PDB file of N, CA and C in Angstrom:
ATOM      1  N   MET A   1     -54.346  67.160  49.233  1.00  0.00           N
ATOM      2  CA  MET A   1     -55.693  67.024  49.735  1.00  0.00           C
ATOM      3  C   MET A   1     -55.669  65.939  50.815  1.00  0.00           C
ATOM      4  N   VAL A   2     -55.893  66.338  52.040  1.00  0.00           N
ATOM      5  CA  VAL A   2     -55.834  65.430  53.182  1.00  0.00           C
ATOM      6  C   VAL A   2     -56.907  64.350  53.083  1.00  0.00           C
ATOM      7  N   TRP A   3     -58.101  64.713  52.639  1.00  0.00           N
ATOM      8  CA  TRP A   3     -59.201  63.750  52.537  1.00  0.00           C
ATOM      9  C   TRP A   3     -58.805  62.570  51.655  1.00  0.00           C
ATOM     10  N   LYS A   4     -58.254  62.860  50.486  1.00  0.00           N
ATOM     11  CA  LYS A   4     -57.884  61.799  49.547  1.00  0.00           C
ATOM     12  C   LYS A   4     -56.775  60.926  50.128  1.00  0.00           C
ATOM     13  N   GLU A   5     -55.805  61.539  50.779  1.00  0.00           N
ATOM     14  CA  GLU A   5     -54.717  60.763  51.384  1.00  0.00           C
ATOM     15  C   GLU A   5     -55.257  59.791  52.425  1.00  0.00           C
ATOM     16  N   ARG A   6     -56.210  60.240  53.218  1.00  0.00           N
ATOM     17  CA  ARG A   6     -56.813  59.360  54.228  1.00  0.00           C
ATOM     18  C   ARG A   6     -57.579  58.210  53.582  1.00  0.00           C
ATOM     19  N   ILE A   7     -58.334  58.521  52.552  1.00  0.00           N
ATOM     20  CA  ILE A   7     -59.093  57.486  51.841  1.00  0.00           C
ATOM     21  C   ILE A   7     -58.142  56.442  51.266  1.00  0.00           C
ATOM     22  N   LEU A   8     -57.090  56.895  50.586  1.00  0.00           N
ATOM     23  CA  LEU A   8     -56.139  55.968  49.982  1.00  0.00           C
ATOM     24  C   LEU A   8     -55.430  55.127  51.038  1.00  0.00           C
ATOM     25  N   LEU A   9     -55.120  55.732  52.180  1.00  0.00           N
ATOM     26  CA  LEU A   9     -54.502  54.986  53.276  1.00  0.00           C
ATOM     27  C   LEU A   9     -55.443  53.893  53.776  1.00  0.00           C
ATOM     28  N   HIS A  10     -56.700  54.248  54.017  1.00  0.00           N
ATOM     29  CA  HIS A  10     -57.671  53.258  54.491  1.00  0.00           C
ATOM     30  C   HIS A  10     -57.861  52.120  53.487  1.00  0.00           C
ATOM     31  N   LEU A  11     -57.977  52.461  52.222  1.00  0.00           N
ATOM     32  CA  LEU A  11     -58.156  51.426  51.201  1.00  0.00           C
ATOM     33  C   LEU A  11     -56.941  50.504  51.141  1.00  0.00           C
ATOM     34  N   GLY A  12     -55.755  51.078  51.302  1.00  0.00           N
ATOM     35  CA  GLY A  12     -54.542  50.266  51.316  1.00  0.00           C
ATOM     36  C   GLY A  12     -54.477  49.365  52.530  1.00  0.00           C
ATOM     37  N   LEU A  13     -54.842  49.903  53.692  1.00  0.00           N
ATOM     38  CA  LEU A  13     -54.824  49.102  54.918  1.00  0.00           C
ATOM     39  C   LEU A  13     -55.835  47.964  54.859  1.00  0.00           C
ATOM     40  N   MET A  14     -56.953  48.195  54.178  1.00  0.00           N
ATOM     41  CA  MET A  14     -57.969  47.148  54.033  1.00  0.00           C
ATOM     42  C   MET A  14     -57.637  46.200  52.874  1.00  0.00           C
ATOM     43  N   ASP A  15     -56.550  46.497  52.172  1.00  0.00           N
ATOM     44  CA  ASP A  15     -56.090  45.693  51.041  1.00  0.00           C
ATOM     45  C   ASP A  15     -57.147  45.570  49.938  1.00  0.00           C
ATOM     46  N   ILE A  16     -57.809  46.706  49.666  1.00  0.00           N
ATOM     47  CA  ILE A  16     -58.784  46.728  48.568  1.00  0.00           C
ATOM     48  C   ILE A  16     -58.466  47.844  47.568  1.00  0.00           C
ATOM     49  N   ASN A  17     -57.199  48.243  47.506  1.00  0.00           N
ATOM     50  CA  ASN A  17     -56.815  49.331  46.612  1.00  0.00           C
ATOM     51  C   ASN A  17     -56.275  48.842  45.263  1.00  0.00           C
ATOM     52  N   TYR A  18     -56.444  47.581  44.965  1.00  0.00           N
ATOM     53  CA  TYR A  18     -55.937  47.004  43.712  1.00  0.00           C
ATOM     54  C   TYR A  18     -56.465  47.758  42.488  1.00  0.00           C
ATOM     55  N   ALA A  19     -57.741  48.093  42.482  1.00  0.00           N
ATOM     56  CA  ALA A  19     -58.350  48.771  41.328  1.00  0.00           C
ATOM     57  C   ALA A  19     -57.848  50.201  41.168  1.00  0.00           C
ATOM     58  N   ILE A  20     -57.279  50.757  42.220  1.00  0.00           N
ATOM     59  CA  ILE A  20     -56.698  52.097  42.123  1.00  0.00           C
ATOM     60  C   ILE A  20     -55.302  52.002  41.507  1.00  0.00           C
ATOM     61  N   ARG A  21     -54.601  50.944  41.834  1.00  0.00           N
ATOM     62  CA  ARG A  21     -53.228  50.766  41.361  1.00  0.00           C
ATOM     63  C   ARG A  21     -53.144  50.164  39.962  1.00  0.00           C
ATOM     64  N   LYS A  22     -54.159  49.401  39.560  1.00  0.00           N
ATOM     65  CA  LYS A  22     -54.123  48.692  38.277  1.00  0.00           C
ATOM     66  C   LYS A  22     -55.301  49.106  37.400  1.00  0.00           C
ATOM     67  N   ASP A  23     -55.049  49.216  36.107  1.00  0.00           N
ATOM     68  CA  ASP A  23     -56.129  49.514  35.169  1.00  0.00           C
ATOM     69  C   ASP A  23     -57.075  48.325  35.067  1.00  0.00           C
ATOM     70  N   LYS A  24     -58.286  48.608  34.647  1.00  0.00           N
ATOM     71  CA  LYS A  24     -59.287  47.551  34.497  1.00  0.00           C
ATOM     72  C   LYS A  24     -58.821  46.539  33.450  1.00  0.00           C
ATOM     73  N   PRO A  25     -58.786  45.271  33.818  1.00  0.00           N
ATOM     74  CA  PRO A  25     -58.390  44.243  32.840  1.00  0.00           C
ATOM     75  C   PRO A  25     -59.526  43.986  31.846  1.00  0.00           C
ATOM     76  N   PRO A  26     -59.220  43.296  30.754  1.00  0.00           N
ATOM     77  CA  PRO A  26     -60.277  42.963  29.787  1.00  0.00           C
ATOM     78  C   PRO A  26     -61.382  42.141  30.449  1.00  0.00           C
ATOM     79  N   SER A  27     -62.594  42.331  29.979  1.00  0.00           N
ATOM     80  CA  SER A  27     -63.733  41.576  30.513  1.00  0.00           C
ATOM     81  C   SER A  27     -63.538  40.082  30.275  1.00  0.00           C
ATOM     82  N   ILE A  28     -64.179  39.300  31.124  1.00  0.00           N
ATOM     83  CA  ILE A  28     -64.088  37.845  31.038  1.00  0.00           C
ATOM     84  C   ILE A  28     -64.898  37.350  29.836  1.00  0.00           C
ATOM     85  N   THR A  29     -64.311  36.434  29.107  1.00  0.00           N
ATOM     86  CA  THR A  29     -65.002  35.788  27.988  1.00  0.00           C
ATOM     87  C   THR A  29     -64.893  34.272  28.166  1.00  0.00           C
ATOM     88  N   GLU A  30     -65.523  33.551  27.274  1.00  0.00           N
ATOM     89  CA  GLU A  30     -65.457  32.084  27.337  1.00  0.00           C
ATOM     90  C   GLU A  30     -64.039  31.562  27.121  1.00  0.00           C
ATOM     91  N   THR A  31     -63.215  32.351  26.447  1.00  0.00           N
ATOM     92  CA  THR A  31     -61.847  31.913  26.157  1.00  0.00           C
ATOM     93  C   THR A  31     -60.821  32.465  27.146  1.00  0.00           C
ATOM     94  N   SER A  32     -61.282  33.181  28.171  1.00  0.00           N
ATOM     95  CA  SER A  32     -60.358  33.747  29.160  1.00  0.00           C
ATOM     96  C   SER A  32     -59.640  32.641  29.921  1.00  0.00           C
ATOM     97  N   LEU A  33     -58.370  32.859  30.145  1.00  0.00           N
ATOM     98  CA  LEU A  33     -57.569  31.924  30.927  1.00  0.00           C
ATOM     99  C   LEU A  33     -57.896  32.090  32.406  1.00  0.00           C
ATOM    100  N   PRO A  34     -57.690  31.059  33.208  1.00  0.00           N
ATOM    101  CA  PRO A  34     -57.989  31.150  34.648  1.00  0.00           C
ATOM    102  C   PRO A  34     -57.294  32.326  35.338  1.00  0.00           C
ATOM    103  N   ASP A  35     -56.035  32.602  34.973  1.00  0.00           N
ATOM    104  CA  ASP A  35     -55.338  33.747  35.569  1.00  0.00           C
ATOM    105  C   ASP A  35     -56.015  35.065  35.204  1.00  0.00           C
ATOM    106  N   ASP A  36     -56.499  35.158  33.976  1.00  0.00           N
ATOM    107  CA  ASP A  36     -57.199  36.370  33.536  1.00  0.00           C
ATOM    108  C   ASP A  36     -58.520  36.537  34.286  1.00  0.00           C
ATOM    109  N   VAL A  37     -59.215  35.437  34.514  1.00  0.00           N
ATOM    110  CA  VAL A  37     -60.471  35.470  35.275  1.00  0.00           C
ATOM    111  C   VAL A  37     -60.189  35.915  36.707  1.00  0.00           C
ATOM    112  N   ASP A  38     -59.162  35.346  37.320  1.00  0.00           N
ATOM    113  CA  ASP A  38     -58.796  35.723  38.691  1.00  0.00           C
ATOM    114  C   ASP A  38     -58.438  37.202  38.779  1.00  0.00           C
ATOM    115  N   ARG A  39     -57.656  37.678  37.808  1.00  0.00           N
ATOM    116  CA  ARG A  39     -57.236  39.080  37.792  1.00  0.00           C
ATOM    117  C   ARG A  39     -58.450  39.998  37.665  1.00  0.00           C
ATOM    118  N   TYR A  40     -59.376  39.648  36.769  1.00  0.00           N
ATOM    119  CA  TYR A  40     -60.569  40.471  36.586  1.00  0.00           C
ATOM    120  C   TYR A  40     -61.428  40.470  37.849  1.00  0.00           C
ATOM    121  N   GLU A  41     -61.620  39.312  38.441  1.00  0.00           N
ATOM    122  CA  GLU A  41     -62.447  39.222  39.653  1.00  0.00           C
ATOM    123  C   GLU A  41     -61.819  39.986  40.812  1.00  0.00           C
ATOM    124  N   LYS A  42     -60.496  39.936  40.922  1.00  0.00           N
ATOM    125  CA  LYS A  42     -59.804  40.695  41.972  1.00  0.00           C
ATOM    126  C   LYS A  42     -59.999  42.190  41.743  1.00  0.00           C
ATOM    127  N   TRP A  43     -59.835  42.626  40.484  1.00  0.00           N
ATOM    128  CA  TRP A  43     -60.010  44.037  40.172  1.00  0.00           C
ATOM    129  C   TRP A  43     -61.460  44.467  40.431  1.00  0.00           C
ATOM    130  N   ASP A  44     -62.411  43.661  39.991  1.00  0.00           N
ATOM    131  CA  ASP A  44     -63.829  43.999  40.132  1.00  0.00           C
ATOM    132  C   ASP A  44     -64.224  44.135  41.605  1.00  0.00           C
ATOM    133  N   ARG A  45     -63.794  43.204  42.431  1.00  0.00           N
ATOM    134  CA  ARG A  45     -64.101  43.263  43.867  1.00  0.00           C
ATOM    135  C   ARG A  45     -63.477  44.512  44.490  1.00  0.00           C
ATOM    136  N   SER A  46     -62.222  44.755  44.175  1.00  0.00           N
ATOM    137  CA  SER A  46     -61.536  45.931  44.697  1.00  0.00           C
ATOM    138  C   SER A  46     -62.235  47.212  44.248  1.00  0.00           C
ATOM    139  N   ASN A  47     -62.625  47.269  42.996  1.00  0.00           N
ATOM    140  CA  ASN A  47     -63.303  48.445  42.458  1.00  0.00           C
ATOM    141  C   ASN A  47     -64.624  48.704  43.184  1.00  0.00           C
ATOM    142  N   ARG A  48     -65.446  47.655  43.327  1.00  0.00           N
ATOM    143  CA  ARG A  48     -66.747  47.817  43.987  1.00  0.00           C
ATOM    144  C   ARG A  48     -66.587  48.260  45.445  1.00  0.00           C
ATOM    145  N   LEU A  49     -65.696  47.605  46.186  1.00  0.00           N
ATOM    146  CA  LEU A  49     -65.515  47.952  47.596  1.00  0.00           C
ATOM    147  C   LEU A  49     -64.918  49.349  47.759  1.00  0.00           C
ATOM    148  N   SER A  50     -63.975  49.695  46.906  1.00  0.00           N
ATOM    149  CA  SER A  50     -63.377  51.031  46.960  1.00  0.00           C
ATOM    150  C   SER A  50     -64.413  52.104  46.661  1.00  0.00           C
ATOM    151  N   MET A  51     -65.238  51.860  45.645  1.00  0.00           N
ATOM    152  CA  MET A  51     -66.290  52.819  45.291  1.00  0.00           C
ATOM    153  C   MET A  51     -67.240  53.032  46.467  1.00  0.00           C
ATOM    154  N   GLU A  52     -67.684  51.954  47.077  1.00  0.00           N
ATOM    155  CA  GLU A  52     -68.614  52.066  48.208  1.00  0.00           C
ATOM    156  C   GLU A  52     -67.967  52.789  49.382  1.00  0.00           C
ATOM    157  N   PHE A  53     -66.719  52.464  49.669  1.00  0.00           N
ATOM    158  CA  PHE A  53     -66.028  53.118  50.782  1.00  0.00           C
ATOM    159  C   PHE A  53     -65.900  54.617  50.533  1.00  0.00           C
ATOM    160  N   ILE A  54     -65.501  54.988  49.339  1.00  0.00           N
ATOM    161  CA  ILE A  54     -65.343  56.406  49.012  1.00  0.00           C
ATOM    162  C   ILE A  54     -66.687  57.117  49.076  1.00  0.00           C
ATOM    163  N   LYS A  55     -67.710  56.526  48.494  1.00  0.00           N
ATOM    164  CA  LYS A  55     -69.025  57.177  48.484  1.00  0.00           C
ATOM    165  C   LYS A  55     -69.588  57.358  49.888  1.00  0.00           C
ATOM    166  N   THR A  56     -69.281  56.445  50.800  1.00  0.00           N
ATOM    167  CA  THR A  56     -69.771  56.620  52.174  1.00  0.00           C
ATOM    168  C   THR A  56     -69.006  57.712  52.908  1.00  0.00           C
ATOM    169  N   ASN A  57     -67.896  58.155  52.347  1.00  0.00           N
ATOM    170  CA  ASN A  57     -67.109  59.216  52.966  1.00  0.00           C
ATOM    171  C   ASN A  57     -67.259  60.555  52.253  1.00  0.00           C
ATOM    172  N   ILE A  58     -68.186  60.624  51.320  1.00  0.00           N
ATOM    173  CA  ILE A  58     -68.510  61.870  50.627  1.00  0.00           C
ATOM    174  C   ILE A  58     -69.780  62.422  51.265  1.00  0.00           C
ATOM    175  N   PRO A  59     -69.836  63.730  51.502  1.00  0.00           N
ATOM    176  CA  PRO A  59     -71.064  64.296  52.072  1.00  0.00           C
ATOM    177  C   PRO A  59     -72.291  63.939  51.230  1.00  0.00           C
ATOM    178  N   ALA A  60     -73.379  63.610  51.903  1.00  0.00           N
ATOM    179  CA  ALA A  60     -74.613  63.198  51.230  1.00  0.00           C
ATOM    180  C   ALA A  60     -75.104  64.251  50.239  1.00  0.00           C
ATOM    181  N   SER A  61     -74.826  65.509  50.527  1.00  0.00           N
ATOM    182  CA  SER A  61     -75.314  66.588  49.665  1.00  0.00           C
ATOM    183  C   SER A  61     -74.706  66.558  48.262  1.00  0.00           C
ATOM    184  N   ILE A  62     -73.534  65.945  48.093  1.00  0.00           N
ATOM    185  CA  ILE A  62     -72.919  65.879  46.762  1.00  0.00           C
ATOM    186  C   ILE A  62     -72.746  64.444  46.269  1.00  0.00           C
ATOM    187  N   ARG A  63     -73.142  63.475  47.054  1.00  0.00           N
ATOM    188  CA  ARG A  63     -72.933  62.064  46.711  1.00  0.00           C
ATOM    189  C   ARG A  63     -73.599  61.681  45.391  1.00  0.00           C
ATOM    190  N   GLY A  64     -74.790  62.197  45.132  1.00  0.00           N
ATOM    191  CA  GLY A  64     -75.521  61.844  43.917  1.00  0.00           C
ATOM    192  C   GLY A  64     -74.759  62.171  42.647  1.00  0.00           C
ATOM    193  N   TYR A  65     -73.983  63.248  42.680  1.00  0.00           N
ATOM    194  CA  TYR A  65     -73.192  63.644  41.515  1.00  0.00           C
ATOM    195  C   TYR A  65     -72.221  62.538  41.108  1.00  0.00           C
ATOM    196  N   PHE A  66     -71.700  61.819  42.087  1.00  0.00           N
ATOM    197  CA  PHE A  66     -70.677  60.816  41.819  1.00  0.00           C
ATOM    198  C   PHE A  66     -71.244  59.427  41.541  1.00  0.00           C
ATOM    199  N   ASP A  67     -72.568  59.265  41.616  1.00  0.00           N
ATOM    200  CA  ASP A  67     -73.190  57.965  41.353  1.00  0.00           C
ATOM    201  C   ASP A  67     -73.041  57.517  39.901  1.00  0.00           C
ATOM    202  N   GLN A  68     -72.731  58.438  39.025  1.00  0.00           N
ATOM    203  CA  GLN A  68     -72.610  58.105  37.607  1.00  0.00           C
ATOM    204  C   GLN A  68     -71.341  57.310  37.284  1.00  0.00           C
ATOM    205  N   TYR A  69     -70.423  57.229  38.220  1.00  0.00           N
ATOM    206  CA  TYR A  69     -69.145  56.560  37.970  1.00  0.00           C
ATOM    207  C   TYR A  69     -69.178  55.112  38.432  1.00  0.00           C
ATOM    208  N   ASP A  70     -68.542  54.235  37.640  1.00  0.00           N
ATOM    209  CA  ASP A  70     -68.459  52.828  38.030  1.00  0.00           C
ATOM    210  C   ASP A  70     -67.015  52.317  38.028  1.00  0.00           C
ATOM    211  N   ASN A  71     -66.068  53.252  37.947  1.00  0.00           N
ATOM    212  CA  ASN A  71     -64.650  52.913  37.967  1.00  0.00           C
ATOM    213  C   ASN A  71     -63.981  53.823  38.990  1.00  0.00           C
ATOM    214  N   VAL A  72     -63.326  53.239  39.987  1.00  0.00           N
ATOM    215  CA  VAL A  72     -62.769  54.023  41.087  1.00  0.00           C
ATOM    216  C   VAL A  72     -61.693  54.998  40.608  1.00  0.00           C
ATOM    217  N   GLN A  73     -60.910  54.627  39.607  1.00  0.00           N
ATOM    218  CA  GLN A  73     -59.894  55.551  39.096  1.00  0.00           C
ATOM    219  C   GLN A  73     -60.542  56.802  38.507  1.00  0.00           C
ATOM    220  N   ILE A  74     -61.611  56.611  37.758  1.00  0.00           N
ATOM    221  CA  ILE A  74     -62.320  57.743  37.149  1.00  0.00           C
ATOM    222  C   ILE A  74     -63.028  58.557  38.229  1.00  0.00           C
ATOM    223  N   LEU A  75     -63.590  57.887  39.224  1.00  0.00           N
ATOM    224  CA  LEU A  75     -64.235  58.587  40.337  1.00  0.00           C
ATOM    225  C   LEU A  75     -63.238  59.483  41.059  1.00  0.00           C
ATOM    226  N   LEU A  76     -62.057  58.967  41.368  1.00  0.00           N
ATOM    227  CA  LEU A  76     -61.048  59.774  42.060  1.00  0.00           C
ATOM    228  C   LEU A  76     -60.616  60.967  41.218  1.00  0.00           C
ATOM    229  N   LYS A  77     -60.502  60.773  39.916  1.00  0.00           N
ATOM    230  CA  LYS A  77     -60.148  61.879  39.029  1.00  0.00           C
ATOM    231  C   LYS A  77     -61.250  62.948  39.050  1.00  0.00           C
ATOM    232  N   ALA A  78     -62.510  62.524  39.032  1.00  0.00           N
ATOM    233  CA  ALA A  78     -63.634  63.468  39.070  1.00  0.00           C
ATOM    234  C   ALA A  78     -63.647  64.239  40.387  1.00  0.00           C
ATOM    235  N   ILE A  79     -63.351  63.555  41.483  1.00  0.00           N
ATOM    236  CA  ILE A  79     -63.297  64.226  42.787  1.00  0.00           C
ATOM    237  C   ILE A  79     -62.166  65.242  42.793  1.00  0.00           C
ATOM    238  N   ASP A  80     -60.996  64.860  42.272  1.00  0.00           N
ATOM    239  CA  ASP A  80     -59.871  65.800  42.178  1.00  0.00           C
ATOM    240  C   ASP A  80     -60.264  67.038  41.380  1.00  0.00           C
ATOM    241  N   GLU A  81     -60.916  66.825  40.241  1.00  0.00           N
ATOM    242  CA  GLU A  81     -61.327  67.948  39.399  1.00  0.00           C
ATOM    243  C   GLU A  81     -62.345  68.824  40.112  1.00  0.00           C
ATOM    244  N   GLN A  82     -63.248  68.215  40.862  1.00  0.00           N
ATOM    245  CA  GLN A  82     -64.249  68.974  41.609  1.00  0.00           C
ATOM    246  C   GLN A  82     -63.573  69.844  42.666  1.00  0.00           C
ATOM    247  N   PHE A  83     -62.589  69.272  43.369  1.00  0.00           N
ATOM    248  CA  PHE A  83     -61.870  70.041  44.382  1.00  0.00           C
ATOM    249  C   PHE A  83     -61.047  71.151  43.750  1.00  0.00           C
ATOM    250  N   GLU A  84     -60.419  70.887  42.589  1.00  0.00           N
ATOM    251  CA  GLU A  84     -59.662  71.922  41.898  1.00  0.00           C
ATOM    252  C   GLU A  84     -60.568  73.083  41.523  1.00  0.00           C
ATOM    253  N   THR A  85     -61.745  72.779  40.988  1.00  0.00           N
ATOM    254  CA  THR A  85     -62.706  73.811  40.609  1.00  0.00           C
ATOM    255  C   THR A  85     -63.143  74.603  41.831  1.00  0.00           C
ATOM    256  N   SER A  86     -63.441  73.902  42.919  1.00  0.00           N
ATOM    257  CA  SER A  86     -63.876  74.566  44.150  1.00  0.00           C
ATOM    258  C   SER A  86     -62.772  75.444  44.714  1.00  0.00           C
ATOM    259  N   ASN A  87     -61.539  74.943  44.712  1.00  0.00           N
ATOM    260  CA  ASN A  87     -60.416  75.723  45.230  1.00  0.00           C
ATOM    261  C   ASN A  87     -60.143  76.943  44.369  1.00  0.00           C
ATOM    262  N   THR A  88     -60.223  76.797  43.055  1.00  0.00           N
ATOM    263  CA  THR A  88     -60.015  77.922  42.151  1.00  0.00           C
ATOM    264  C   THR A  88     -61.082  78.982  42.375  1.00  0.00           C
ATOM    265  N   LEU A  89     -62.323  78.556  42.530  1.00  0.00           N
ATOM    266  CA  LEU A  89     -63.418  79.486  42.781  1.00  0.00           C
ATOM    267  C   LEU A  89     -63.222  80.203  44.105  1.00  0.00           C
ATOM    268  N   ALA A  90     -62.822  79.477  45.140  1.00  0.00           N
ATOM    269  CA  ALA A  90     -62.607  80.078  46.456  1.00  0.00           C
ATOM    270  C   ALA A  90     -61.476  81.098  46.402  1.00  0.00           C
ATOM    271  N   LEU A  91     -60.398  80.783  45.703  1.00  0.00           N
ATOM    272  CA  LEU A  91     -59.284  81.721  45.580  1.00  0.00           C
ATOM    273  C   LEU A  91     -59.698  82.958  44.794  1.00  0.00           C
ATOM    274  N   SER A  92     -60.491  82.778  43.756  1.00  0.00           N
ATOM    275  CA  SER A  92     -60.972  83.914  42.969  1.00  0.00           C
ATOM    276  C   SER A  92     -61.848  84.824  43.817  1.00  0.00           C
ATOM    277  N   GLN A  93     -62.697  84.237  44.648  1.00  0.00           N
ATOM    278  CA  GLN A  93     -63.557  85.026  45.523  1.00  0.00           C
ATOM    279  C   GLN A  93     -62.730  85.780  46.551  1.00  0.00           C
ATOM    280  N   GLN A  94     -61.680  85.166  47.067  1.00  0.00           N
ATOM    281  CA  GLN A  94     -60.815  85.844  48.032  1.00  0.00           C
ATOM    282  C   GLN A  94     -60.122  87.027  47.376  1.00  0.00           C
ATOM    283  N   ASP A  95     -59.635  86.843  46.148  1.00  0.00           N
ATOM    284  CA  ASP A  95     -58.991  87.933  45.420  1.00  0.00           C
ATOM    285  C   ASP A  95     -59.973  89.070  45.177  1.00  0.00           C
ATOM    286  N   PHE A  96     -61.211  88.742  44.819  1.00  0.00           N
ATOM    287  CA  PHE A  96     -62.232  89.743  44.553  1.00  0.00           C
ATOM    288  C   PHE A  96     -62.567  90.518  45.825  1.00  0.00           C
ATOM    289  N   GLN A  97     -62.690  89.817  46.944  1.00  0.00           N
ATOM    290  CA  GLN A  97     -63.028  90.458  48.211  1.00  0.00           C
ATOM    291  C   GLN A  97     -61.885  91.327  48.721  1.00  0.00           C
ATOM    292  N   ALA A  98     -60.659  90.990  48.381  1.00  0.00           N
ATOM    293  CA  ALA A  98     -59.501  91.746  48.843  1.00  0.00           C
ATOM    294  C   ALA A  98     -59.385  93.085  48.126  1.00  0.00           C
ATOM    295  N   LYS A  99     -60.010  93.193  46.960  1.00  0.00           N
ATOM    296  CA  LYS A  99     -59.900  94.436  46.168  1.00  0.00           C
ATOM    297  C   LYS A  99     -60.834  95.485  46.633  1.00  0.00           C
TER     298      LYS A  99
END
């Protein structure tokens, strides 16, 4: 999928793809170590910026569907699944029309 490759390239070039490469760390608590706080804040910032960047590159007509996601990894998986469904449907329609 060319669209996804471009998005991932842009996020990498902007150095905000940390949340795509790393799983969400545990939430910050009163007993969190400074390194854990830094790691969470880095992930959170990357996640928010990545989400906004991706959503601004999704057509407005389908953007609302993806507003339910707050984790960029899950959002990308949902987009992949949406494209798989769309591609499968398009191929099925082509097969039907060819008959």
